[in-house]
Coordinates of C-alpha atoms in Angstrom, one line a residue:
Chain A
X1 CA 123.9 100.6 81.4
X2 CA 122.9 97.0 82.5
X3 CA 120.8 95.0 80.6
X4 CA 119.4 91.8 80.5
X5 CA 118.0 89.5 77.3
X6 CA 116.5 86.7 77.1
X7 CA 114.4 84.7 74.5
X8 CA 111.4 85.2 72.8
X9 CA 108.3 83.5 73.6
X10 CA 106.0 81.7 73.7
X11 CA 107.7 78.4 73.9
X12 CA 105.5 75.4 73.8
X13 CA 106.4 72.2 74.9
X14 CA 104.5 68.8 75.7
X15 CA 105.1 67.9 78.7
X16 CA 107.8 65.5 80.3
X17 CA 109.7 67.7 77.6
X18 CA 112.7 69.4 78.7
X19 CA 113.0 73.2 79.1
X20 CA 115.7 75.8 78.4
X21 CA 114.8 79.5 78.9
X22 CA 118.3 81.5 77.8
X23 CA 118.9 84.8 79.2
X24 CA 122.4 86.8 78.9
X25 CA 123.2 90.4 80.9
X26 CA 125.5 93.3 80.7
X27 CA 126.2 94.6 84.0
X28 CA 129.3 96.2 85.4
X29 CA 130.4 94.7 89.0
X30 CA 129.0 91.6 90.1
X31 CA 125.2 91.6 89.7
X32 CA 122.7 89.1 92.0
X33 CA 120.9 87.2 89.1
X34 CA 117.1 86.4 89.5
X35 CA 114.4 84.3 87.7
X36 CA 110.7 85.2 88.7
X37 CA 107.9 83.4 87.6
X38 CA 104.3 85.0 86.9
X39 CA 100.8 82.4 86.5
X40 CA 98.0 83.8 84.7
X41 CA 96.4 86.8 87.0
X42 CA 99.2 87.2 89.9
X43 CA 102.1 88.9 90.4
X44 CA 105.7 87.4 89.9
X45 CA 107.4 85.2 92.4
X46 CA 111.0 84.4 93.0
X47 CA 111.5 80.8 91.5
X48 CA 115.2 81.4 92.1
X49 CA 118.4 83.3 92.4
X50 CA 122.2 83.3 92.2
X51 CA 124.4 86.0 93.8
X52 CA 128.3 85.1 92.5
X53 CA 129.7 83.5 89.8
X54 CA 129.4 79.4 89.7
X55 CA 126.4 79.5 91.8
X56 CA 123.6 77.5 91.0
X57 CA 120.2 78.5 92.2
X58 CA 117.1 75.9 91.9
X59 CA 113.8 75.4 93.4
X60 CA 110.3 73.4 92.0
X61 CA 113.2 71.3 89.6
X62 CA 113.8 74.3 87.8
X63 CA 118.1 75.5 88.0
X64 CA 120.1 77.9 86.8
X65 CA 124.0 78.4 87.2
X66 CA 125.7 81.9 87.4
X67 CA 127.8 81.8 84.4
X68 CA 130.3 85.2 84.3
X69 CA 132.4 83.6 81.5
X70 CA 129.7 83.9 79.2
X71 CA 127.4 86.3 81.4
X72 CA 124.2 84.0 81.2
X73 CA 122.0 82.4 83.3
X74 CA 119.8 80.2 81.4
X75 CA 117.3 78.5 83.5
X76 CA 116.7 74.6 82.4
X77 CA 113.7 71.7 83.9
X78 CA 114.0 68.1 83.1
X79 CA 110.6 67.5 82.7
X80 CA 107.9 70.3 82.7
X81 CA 104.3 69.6 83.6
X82 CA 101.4 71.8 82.6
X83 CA 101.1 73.9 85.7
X84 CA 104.6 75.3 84.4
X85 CA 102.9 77.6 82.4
X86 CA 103.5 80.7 82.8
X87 CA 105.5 83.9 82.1
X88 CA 109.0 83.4 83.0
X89 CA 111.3 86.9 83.9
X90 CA 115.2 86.9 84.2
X91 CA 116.5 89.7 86.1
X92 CA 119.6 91.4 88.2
X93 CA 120.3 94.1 90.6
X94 CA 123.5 95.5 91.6
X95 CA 124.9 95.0 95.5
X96 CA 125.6 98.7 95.6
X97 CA 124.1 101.4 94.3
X98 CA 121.3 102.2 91.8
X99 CA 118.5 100.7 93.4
X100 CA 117.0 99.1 90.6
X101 CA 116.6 95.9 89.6
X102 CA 116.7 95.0 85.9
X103 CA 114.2 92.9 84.3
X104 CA 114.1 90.8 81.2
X105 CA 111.2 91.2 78.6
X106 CA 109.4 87.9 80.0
X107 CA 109.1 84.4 78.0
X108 CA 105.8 82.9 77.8
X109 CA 105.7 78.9 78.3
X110 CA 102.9 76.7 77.0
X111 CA 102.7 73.4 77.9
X112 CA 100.6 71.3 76.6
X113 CA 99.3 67.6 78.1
Chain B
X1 CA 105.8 84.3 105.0
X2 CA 106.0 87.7 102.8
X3 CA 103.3 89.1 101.9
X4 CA 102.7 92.3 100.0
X5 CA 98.8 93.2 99.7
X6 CA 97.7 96.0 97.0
X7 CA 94.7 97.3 97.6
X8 CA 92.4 96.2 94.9
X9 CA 92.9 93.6 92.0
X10 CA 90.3 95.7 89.9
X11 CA 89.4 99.5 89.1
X12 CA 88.0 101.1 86.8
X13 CA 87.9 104.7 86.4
X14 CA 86.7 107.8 84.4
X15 CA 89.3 110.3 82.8
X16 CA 90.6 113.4 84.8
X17 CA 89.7 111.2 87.7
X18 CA 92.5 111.2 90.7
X19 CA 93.1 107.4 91.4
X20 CA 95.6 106.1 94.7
X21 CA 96.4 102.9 94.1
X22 CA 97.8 101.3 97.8
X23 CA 100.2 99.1 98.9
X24 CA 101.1 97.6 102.4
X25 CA 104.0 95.6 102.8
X26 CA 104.4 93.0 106.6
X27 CA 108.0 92.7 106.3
X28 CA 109.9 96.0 107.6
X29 CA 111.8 96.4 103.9
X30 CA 113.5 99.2 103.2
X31 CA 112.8 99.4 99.6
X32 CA 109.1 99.7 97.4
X33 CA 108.7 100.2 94.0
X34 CA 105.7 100.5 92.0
X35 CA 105.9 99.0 87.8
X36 CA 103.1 98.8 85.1
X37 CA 103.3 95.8 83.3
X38 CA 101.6 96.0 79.1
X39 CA 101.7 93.0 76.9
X40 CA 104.7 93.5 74.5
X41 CA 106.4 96.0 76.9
X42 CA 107.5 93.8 80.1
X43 CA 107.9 95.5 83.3
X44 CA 108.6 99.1 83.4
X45 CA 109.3 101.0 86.7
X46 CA 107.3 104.0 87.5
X47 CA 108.6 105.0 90.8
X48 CA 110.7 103.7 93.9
X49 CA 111.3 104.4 97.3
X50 CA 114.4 103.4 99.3
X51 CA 113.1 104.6 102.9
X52 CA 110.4 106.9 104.5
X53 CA 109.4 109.9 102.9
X54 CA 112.2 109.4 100.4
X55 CA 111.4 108.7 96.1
X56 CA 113.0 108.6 93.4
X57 CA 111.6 108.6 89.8
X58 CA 111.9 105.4 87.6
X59 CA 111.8 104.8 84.1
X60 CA 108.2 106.5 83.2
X61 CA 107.1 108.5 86.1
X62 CA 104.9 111.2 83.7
X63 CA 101.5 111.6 85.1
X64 CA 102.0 109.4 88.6
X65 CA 103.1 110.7 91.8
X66 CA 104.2 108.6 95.1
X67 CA 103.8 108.8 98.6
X68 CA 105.7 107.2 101.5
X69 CA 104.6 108.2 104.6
X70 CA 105.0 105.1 106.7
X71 CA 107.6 101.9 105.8
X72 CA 104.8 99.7 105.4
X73 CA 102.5 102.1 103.0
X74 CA 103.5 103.0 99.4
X75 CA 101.4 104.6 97.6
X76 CA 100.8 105.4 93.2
X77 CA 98.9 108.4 92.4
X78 CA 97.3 109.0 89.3
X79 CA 97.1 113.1 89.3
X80 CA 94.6 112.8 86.3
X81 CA 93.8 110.0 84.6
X82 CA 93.6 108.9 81.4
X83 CA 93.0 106.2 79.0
X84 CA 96.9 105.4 78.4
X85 CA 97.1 104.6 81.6
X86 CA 95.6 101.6 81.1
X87 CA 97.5 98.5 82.6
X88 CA 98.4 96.4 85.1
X89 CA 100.0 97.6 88.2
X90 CA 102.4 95.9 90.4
X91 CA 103.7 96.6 93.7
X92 CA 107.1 95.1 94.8
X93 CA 109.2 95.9 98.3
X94 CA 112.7 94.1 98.9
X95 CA 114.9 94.4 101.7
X96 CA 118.2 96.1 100.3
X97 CA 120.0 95.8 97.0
X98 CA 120.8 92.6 95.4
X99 CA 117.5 91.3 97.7
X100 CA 115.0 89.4 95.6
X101 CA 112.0 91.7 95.2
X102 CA 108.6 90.4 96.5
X103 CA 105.1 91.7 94.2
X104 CA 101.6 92.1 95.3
X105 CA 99.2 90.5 93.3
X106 CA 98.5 93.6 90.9
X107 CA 95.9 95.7 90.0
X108 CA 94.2 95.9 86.6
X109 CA 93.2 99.4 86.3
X110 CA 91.0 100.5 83.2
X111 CA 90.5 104.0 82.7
X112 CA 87.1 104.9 80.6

């Protein structure tokens, strides 16, 4: 079944540092791709999303491009500040069928002034 | 602009209680789901609903039931509760498919 990975947490940067969150899937088809972002004590948000190969999705400086070759979709900042931290969730879902979407285990980010 | 609104961001409750846990949703979407979220476990789906009066069971739905009477209104029951059900709850609606999904804020239910 699909799947989706991505690395462990936390990460802790200083900040101005830059970011890289990786996160590889297995999905049959051509899965929408999704990073969500969760601050202490709320739900998760869309930060962004990517729904066909080459795409790049970006929002708040964070991007992320829709890689099929190597089925990732790492999401990358320039230079994070500290109200970046949070918990940071890769996901998909499937244009037809199943219903669900798929989400990573989360990756915590620190940043520290 | 979305907004998904869960009923209460904190309960607590006794064991063999029956808890409903709500959720309204202001943007005519087709799909709800309801997750619990543990630390070391990530999100796991309890149940979802893809239109009115229609569920379908997710990834852990022992001891929960749904109920979907209206499009806006989804609703989590807890038939009896106990302590490992715990957690945080989160309540998500999306529009179709490959639609990003949109979450309430959550609701951290303790069961004593």
């Amino acid at each position: 079944g699909d799947s989706v990975t991505q690395m462990e947490g936390p990460v802790t940067l200083s900040e101005e540092a830059f970011l890289t969150i990786n996160c590889t899937y297995t999905a049959t088809g051509y899965p929408s791709l999704f990073w969500y972002v969760q601050y202490p004590g709320e739900g998760l948000q869309l930060l962004l999303k990517a729904t066909k190969a080459d795409d790049k999705g970006s929002n708040k400086g964070f991007e992320a491009t829709y890689r099929k070759e190597t089925t990732s979709f790492h999401l990358e900042k320039g230079s994070v500040q500290v109200s970046d931290s949070a918990v940071y969730f890769c996901a998909l879902s499937q244009a037809t069928g199943g219903f669900k979407t798929i989400f990573g285990a989360g990756t915590r980010l620190f940043v520290k002034a | 602009d979305v907004k998904v609104t869960q009923s209460s961001r904190y309960l607590v409750k006794r064991t063999g209680e029956k808890v409903f846990l709500e959720c309204v949703q202001d943007m005519d979407h087709e799909n709800m789901f309801w997750y619990r979220q543990d630390p070391g476990l990530g999100l796991r789906l309890i149940y979802f609903s893809y239109d009115v009066k229609m569920k379908e069971k997710g990834d852990i739905p022992e001891g929960y039931s749904v109920s979907r009477e209206k499009k806006e209104r989804f609703s989590l029951i807890l038939e009896s509760a106990s302590t490992n059900q715990t957690s945080m709850y989160l309540c998500a609606s999306r529009w179709t498919d490959n639609q990003p999904q949109h979450f309430g804020d959550g609701t951290r239910l303790s069961i004593l």
